[in-house]
mmCIF file with all atom_site columns, C-alpha atoms in Angstrom:
data_model
loop_
_atom_site.group_PDB
_atom_site.id
_atom_site.type_symbol
_atom_site.label_atom_id
_atom_site.label_alt_id
_atom_site.label_comp_id
_atom_site.label_asym_id
_atom_site.label_entity_id
_atom_site.label_seq_id
_atom_site.pdbx_PDB_ins_code
_atom_site.Cartn_x
_atom_site.Cartn_y
_atom_site.Cartn_z
_atom_site.occupancy
_atom_site.B_iso_or_equiv
_atom_site.pdbx_formal_charge
_atom_site.auth_seq_id
_atom_site.auth_comp_id
_atom_site.auth_asym_id
_atom_site.auth_atom_id
_atom_site.pdbx_PDB_model_num
ATOM 1   C CA . UNK A 1 1   ? 18.664 21.305 49.630 1.00 94.00 ? 272 UNK A CA 1
ATOM 2   C CA . UNK A 1 2   ? 21.812 22.547 51.771 1.00 97.00 ? 273 UNK A CA 1
ATOM 3   C CA . UNK A 1 3   ? 23.382 20.219 54.434 1.00 98.00 ? 274 UNK A CA 1
ATOM 4   C CA . UNK A 1 4   ? 26.034 20.469 56.663 1.00 98.00 ? 275 UNK A CA 1
ATOM 5   C CA . UNK A 1 5   ? 27.841 17.907 58.539 1.00 98.00 ? 276 UNK A CA 1
ATOM 6   C CA . UNK A 1 6   ? 30.000 18.483 61.730 1.00 98.00 ? 277 UNK A CA 1
ATOM 7   C CA . UNK A 1 7   ? 33.126 16.292 62.902 1.00 98.00 ? 278 UNK A CA 1
ATOM 8   C CA . UNK A 1 8   ? 35.981 16.727 64.853 1.00 98.00 ? 279 UNK A CA 1
ATOM 9   C CA . UNK A 1 9   ? 34.544 16.756 68.337 1.00 97.00 ? 280 UNK A CA 1
ATOM 10  C CA . UNK A 1 10  ? 35.056 14.128 71.323 1.00 97.00 ? 281 UNK A CA 1
ATOM 11  C CA . UNK A 1 11  ? 36.810 13.886 74.633 1.00 97.00 ? 282 UNK A CA 1
ATOM 12  C CA . UNK A 1 12  ? 39.497 16.232 75.402 1.00 97.00 ? 283 UNK A CA 1
ATOM 13  C CA . UNK A 1 13  ? 41.515 17.763 78.583 1.00 97.00 ? 284 UNK A CA 1
ATOM 14  C CA . UNK A 1 14  ? 41.951 20.956 79.845 1.00 97.00 ? 285 UNK A CA 1
ATOM 15  C CA . UNK A 1 15  ? 44.307 23.261 78.079 1.00 96.00 ? 286 UNK A CA 1
ATOM 16  C CA . UNK A 1 16  ? 44.178 21.595 74.782 1.00 96.00 ? 287 UNK A CA 1
ATOM 17  C CA . UNK A 1 17  ? 43.203 22.548 71.532 1.00 97.00 ? 288 UNK A CA 1
ATOM 18  C CA . UNK A 1 18  ? 40.881 21.338 69.223 1.00 97.00 ? 289 UNK A CA 1
ATOM 19  C CA . UNK A 1 19  ? 39.703 22.253 65.069 1.00 98.00 ? 290 UNK A CA 1
ATOM 20  C CA . UNK A 1 20  ? 36.066 21.423 64.267 1.00 98.00 ? 291 UNK A CA 1
ATOM 21  C CA . UNK A 1 21  ? 35.046 20.927 60.535 1.00 98.00 ? 292 UNK A CA 1
ATOM 22  C CA . UNK A 1 22  ? 31.868 21.242 58.876 1.00 98.00 ? 293 UNK A CA 1
ATOM 23  C CA . UNK A 1 23  ? 31.306 19.836 55.431 1.00 98.00 ? 294 UNK A CA 1
ATOM 24  C CA . UNK A 1 24  ? 28.766 21.972 53.333 1.00 98.00 ? 295 UNK A CA 1
ATOM 25  C CA . UNK A 1 25  ? 26.970 20.452 50.405 1.00 98.00 ? 296 UNK A CA 1
ATOM 26  C CA . UNK A 1 26  ? 23.702 21.010 48.137 1.00 97.00 ? 297 UNK A CA 1
ATOM 27  C CA . UNK A 1 27  ? 24.640 24.589 47.251 1.00 96.00 ? 298 UNK A CA 1
ATOM 28  C CA . UNK A 1 28  ? 27.505 27.230 46.186 1.00 96.00 ? 299 UNK A CA 1
ATOM 29  C CA . UNK A 1 29  ? 29.128 27.359 49.615 1.00 95.00 ? 300 UNK A CA 1
ATOM 30  C CA . UNK A 1 30  ? 30.403 31.083 47.926 1.00 95.00 ? 301 UNK A CA 1
ATOM 31  C CA . UNK A 1 31  ? 26.752 32.438 48.348 1.00 95.00 ? 302 UNK A CA 1
ATOM 32  C CA . UNK A 1 32  ? 26.476 31.468 51.995 1.00 96.00 ? 303 UNK A CA 1
ATOM 33  C CA . UNK A 1 33  ? 27.843 33.245 55.384 1.00 95.00 ? 304 UNK A CA 1
ATOM 34  C CA . UNK A 1 34  ? 28.951 30.542 57.536 1.00 96.00 ? 305 UNK A CA 1
ATOM 35  C CA . UNK A 1 35  ? 29.041 30.351 61.205 1.00 95.00 ? 306 UNK A CA 1
ATOM 36  C CA . UNK A 1 36  ? 29.143 28.102 64.617 1.00 96.00 ? 307 UNK A CA 1
ATOM 37  C CA . UNK A 1 37  ? 27.321 27.761 67.950 1.00 96.00 ? 308 UNK A CA 1
ATOM 38  C CA . UNK A 1 38  ? 27.260 26.040 70.926 1.00 97.00 ? 309 UNK A CA 1
ATOM 39  C CA . UNK A 1 39  ? 24.660 24.561 73.057 1.00 98.00 ? 310 UNK A CA 1
ATOM 40  C CA . UNK A 1 40  ? 25.622 23.315 77.076 1.00 96.00 ? 311 UNK A CA 1
ATOM 41  C CA . UNK A 1 41  ? 23.334 21.303 79.108 1.00 91.00 ? 312 UNK A CA 1
ATOM 42  C CA . UNK A 1 42  ? 20.498 22.987 80.119 1.00 93.00 ? 313 UNK A CA 1
ATOM 43  C CA . UNK A 1 43  ? 21.310 25.894 78.210 1.00 96.00 ? 314 UNK A CA 1
ATOM 44  C CA . UNK A 1 44  ? 20.209 28.102 75.046 1.00 96.00 ? 315 UNK A CA 1
ATOM 45  C CA . UNK A 1 45  ? 21.962 27.806 71.762 1.00 97.00 ? 316 UNK A CA 1
ATOM 46  C CA . UNK A 1 46  ? 24.784 30.800 71.876 1.00 93.00 ? 317 UNK A CA 1
ATOM 47  C CA . UNK A 1 47  ? 26.816 32.494 69.135 1.00 93.00 ? 318 UNK A CA 1
ATOM 48  C CA . UNK A 1 48  ? 30.453 31.408 68.913 1.00 93.00 ? 319 UNK A CA 1
ATOM 49  C CA . UNK A 1 49  ? 31.785 32.898 65.442 1.00 92.00 ? 320 UNK A CA 1
ATOM 50  C CA . UNK A 1 50  ? 30.568 33.946 61.976 1.00 93.00 ? 321 UNK A CA 1
ATOM 51  C CA . UNK A 1 51  ? 32.198 34.733 58.524 1.00 93.00 ? 322 UNK A CA 1
ATOM 52  C CA . UNK A 1 52  ? 30.763 36.480 55.601 1.00 89.00 ? 323 UNK A CA 1
ATOM 53  C CA . UNK A 1 53  ? 30.311 35.577 52.046 1.00 85.00 ? 324 UNK A CA 1
ATOM 54  C CA . UNK A 1 54  ? 33.266 36.916 51.236 1.00 78.00 ? 325 UNK A CA 1
ATOM 55  C CA . UNK A 1 55  ? 35.269 35.183 54.145 1.00 73.00 ? 326 UNK A CA 1
ATOM 56  C CA . UNK A 1 56  ? 35.824 38.725 55.619 1.00 70.00 ? 327 UNK A CA 1
ATOM 57  C CA . UNK A 1 57  ? 33.591 40.160 58.638 1.00 62.00 ? 328 UNK A CA 1
ATOM 58  C CA . UNK A 1 58  ? 35.019 38.200 61.301 1.00 69.00 ? 329 UNK A CA 1
ATOM 59  C CA . UNK A 1 59  ? 32.737 38.487 63.777 1.00 67.00 ? 330 UNK A CA 1
ATOM 60  C CA . UNK A 1 60  ? 33.514 37.189 67.773 1.00 75.00 ? 331 UNK A CA 1
ATOM 61  C CA . UNK A 1 61  ? 31.546 37.843 71.064 1.00 74.00 ? 332 UNK A CA 1
ATOM 62  C CA . UNK A 1 62  ? 34.360 39.413 73.244 1.00 73.00 ? 333 UNK A CA 1
ATOM 63  C CA . UNK A 1 63  ? 34.506 36.366 75.445 1.00 72.00 ? 334 UNK A CA 1
ATOM 64  C CA . UNK A 1 64  ? 35.118 34.194 72.428 1.00 72.00 ? 335 UNK A CA 1
ATOM 65  C CA . UNK A 1 65  ? 37.962 36.691 70.601 1.00 74.00 ? 336 UNK A CA 1
ATOM 66  C CA . UNK A 1 66  ? 40.972 35.239 72.216 1.00 84.00 ? 337 UNK A CA 1
ATOM 67  C CA . UNK A 1 67  ? 40.646 31.712 71.895 1.00 91.00 ? 338 UNK A CA 1
ATOM 68  C CA . UNK A 1 68  ? 38.350 30.786 68.870 1.00 92.00 ? 339 UNK A CA 1
ATOM 69  C CA . UNK A 1 69  ? 39.305 31.118 65.535 1.00 91.00 ? 340 UNK A CA 1
ATOM 70  C CA . UNK A 1 70  ? 36.842 30.902 62.319 1.00 92.00 ? 341 UNK A CA 1
ATOM 71  C CA . UNK A 1 71  ? 38.124 29.977 58.913 1.00 93.00 ? 342 UNK A CA 1
ATOM 72  C CA . UNK A 1 72  ? 36.438 28.858 55.549 1.00 93.00 ? 343 UNK A CA 1
ATOM 73  C CA . UNK A 1 73  ? 38.138 26.960 52.845 1.00 94.00 ? 344 UNK A CA 1
ATOM 74  C CA . UNK A 1 74  ? 35.843 27.140 49.664 1.00 93.00 ? 345 UNK A CA 1
ATOM 75  C CA . UNK A 1 75  ? 37.197 25.170 47.575 1.00 95.00 ? 346 UNK A CA 1
ATOM 76  C CA . UNK A 1 76  ? 36.510 22.337 49.776 1.00 97.00 ? 347 UNK A CA 1
ATOM 77  C CA . UNK A 1 77  ? 33.392 23.455 50.601 1.00 97.00 ? 348 UNK A CA 1
ATOM 78  C CA . UNK A 1 78  ? 34.143 23.558 54.277 1.00 97.00 ? 349 UNK A CA 1
ATOM 79  C CA . UNK A 1 79  ? 34.323 25.989 57.098 1.00 97.00 ? 350 UNK A CA 1
ATOM 80  C CA . UNK A 1 80  ? 36.117 25.298 60.470 1.00 97.00 ? 351 UNK A CA 1
ATOM 81  C CA . UNK A 1 81  ? 36.469 26.455 64.278 1.00 96.00 ? 352 UNK A CA 1
ATOM 82  C CA . UNK A 1 82  ? 39.692 26.540 65.963 1.00 95.00 ? 353 UNK A CA 1
ATOM 83  C CA . UNK A 1 83  ? 39.092 26.409 69.637 1.00 96.00 ? 354 UNK A CA 1
ATOM 84  C CA . UNK A 1 84  ? 42.486 26.618 71.966 1.00 95.00 ? 355 UNK A CA 1
ATOM 85  C CA . UNK A 1 85  ? 42.900 26.640 75.456 1.00 95.00 ? 356 UNK A CA 1
ATOM 86  C CA . UNK A 1 86  ? 39.819 24.456 76.074 1.00 96.00 ? 357 UNK A CA 1
ATOM 87  C CA . UNK A 1 87  ? 38.144 24.707 79.293 1.00 94.00 ? 358 UNK A CA 1
ATOM 88  C CA . UNK A 1 88  ? 35.370 22.820 81.070 1.00 95.00 ? 359 UNK A CA 1
ATOM 89  C CA . UNK A 1 89  ? 33.311 25.955 80.131 1.00 93.00 ? 360 UNK A CA 1
ATOM 90  C CA . UNK A 1 90  ? 33.720 25.039 76.470 1.00 95.00 ? 361 UNK A CA 1
ATOM 91  C CA . UNK A 1 91  ? 31.643 21.380 76.803 1.00 97.00 ? 362 UNK A CA 1
ATOM 92  C CA . UNK A 1 92  ? 28.847 21.621 74.356 1.00 98.00 ? 363 UNK A CA 1
ATOM 93  C CA . UNK A 1 93  ? 27.655 20.770 71.255 1.00 98.00 ? 364 UNK A CA 1
ATOM 94  C CA . UNK A 1 94  ? 28.660 22.449 68.458 1.00 98.00 ? 365 UNK A CA 1
ATOM 95  C CA . UNK A 1 95  ? 26.782 23.242 65.543 1.00 98.00 ? 366 UNK A CA 1
ATOM 96  C CA . UNK A 1 96  ? 27.921 24.651 62.204 1.00 98.00 ? 367 UNK A CA 1
ATOM 97  C CA . UNK A 1 97  ? 24.991 27.398 60.349 1.00 98.00 ? 368 UNK A CA 1
ATOM 98  C CA . UNK A 1 98  ? 24.762 28.385 56.687 1.00 97.00 ? 369 UNK A CA 1
ATOM 99  C CA . UNK A 1 99  ? 22.105 31.215 55.432 1.00 96.00 ? 370 UNK A CA 1
ATOM 100 C CA . UNK A 1 100 ? 22.607 32.930 51.888 1.00 94.00 ? 371 UNK A CA 1
ATOM 101 C CA . UNK A 1 101 ? 22.231 36.242 53.633 1.00 89.00 ? 372 UNK A CA 1
ATOM 102 C CA . UNK A 1 102 ? 24.586 37.997 56.086 1.00 82.00 ? 373 UNK A CA 1
ATOM 103 C CA . UNK A 1 103 ? 25.721 36.829 59.207 1.00 88.00 ? 374 UNK A CA 1
ATOM 104 C CA . UNK A 1 104 ? 23.718 36.942 62.525 1.00 89.00 ? 375 UNK A CA 1
ATOM 105 C CA . UNK A 1 105 ? 24.216 36.482 65.814 1.00 89.00 ? 376 UNK A CA 1
ATOM 106 C CA . UNK A 1 106 ? 20.731 34.659 66.680 1.00 91.00 ? 377 UNK A CA 1
ATOM 107 C CA . UNK A 1 107 ? 20.013 31.302 66.006 1.00 93.00 ? 378 UNK A CA 1
ATOM 108 C CA . UNK A 1 108 ? 17.079 32.796 63.820 1.00 94.00 ? 379 UNK A CA 1
ATOM 109 C CA . UNK A 1 109 ? 19.425 34.260 61.543 1.00 94.00 ? 380 UNK A CA 1
ATOM 110 C CA . UNK A 1 110 ? 20.258 30.947 60.127 1.00 96.00 ? 381 UNK A CA 1
ATOM 111 C CA . UNK A 1 111 ? 18.608 28.568 57.676 1.00 96.00 ? 382 UNK A CA 1
ATOM 112 C CA . UNK A 1 112 ? 20.586 25.658 57.788 1.00 98.00 ? 383 UNK A CA 1
ATOM 113 C CA . UNK A 1 113 ? 22.162 23.402 60.539 1.00 98.00 ? 384 UNK A CA 1
ATOM 114 C CA . UNK A 1 114 ? 24.026 20.420 61.187 1.00 98.00 ? 385 UNK A CA 1
ATOM 115 C CA . UNK A 1 115 ? 23.361 17.836 63.146 1.00 98.00 ? 386 UNK A CA 1
ATOM 116 C CA . UNK A 1 116 ? 26.299 19.043 65.592 1.00 98.00 ? 387 UNK A CA 1
ATOM 117 C CA . UNK A 1 117 ? 29.006 17.512 67.042 1.00 98.00 ? 388 UNK A CA 1
ATOM 118 C CA . UNK A 1 118 ? 30.186 16.947 70.938 1.00 98.00 ? 389 UNK A CA 1
ATOM 119 C CA . UNK A 1 119 ? 32.995 18.370 72.637 1.00 98.00 ? 390 UNK A CA 1
ATOM 120 C CA . UNK A 1 120 ? 33.722 17.431 76.113 1.00 98.00 ? 391 UNK A CA 1
ATOM 121 C CA . UNK A 1 121 ? 36.482 19.176 78.227 1.00 97.00 ? 392 UNK A CA 1
ATOM 122 C CA . UNK A 1 122 ? 37.858 17.149 81.135 1.00 97.00 ? 393 UNK A CA 1
ATOM 123 C CA . UNK A 1 123 ? 39.562 19.030 83.782 1.00 91.00 ? 394 UNK A CA 1
#
């Protein structure tokens, strides 16, 4: 059974950068698309970024493109999300997701989820 465990969240100040990590276990990470979503208080979970199994095909919503970078390390079975120039609007729980099919921008398109890591940005 695939399991995902996020880490790296916390309380940061506006303007800081942060790197979130997600450890993958229970399968061959090379066979899974990997992605990140986030959920702000009172809002729906939203797509942030995703990677195809090959590591290519980075998909970012236009609003995320300039400050978010997703990467994967198959040897360490990990996926990362780097966020630059954090602002209060980035306060959310960040979730890692995996799926044996291609990346999807919708929640229903992912089979496996982590428990999330909280990021809080103070102004």
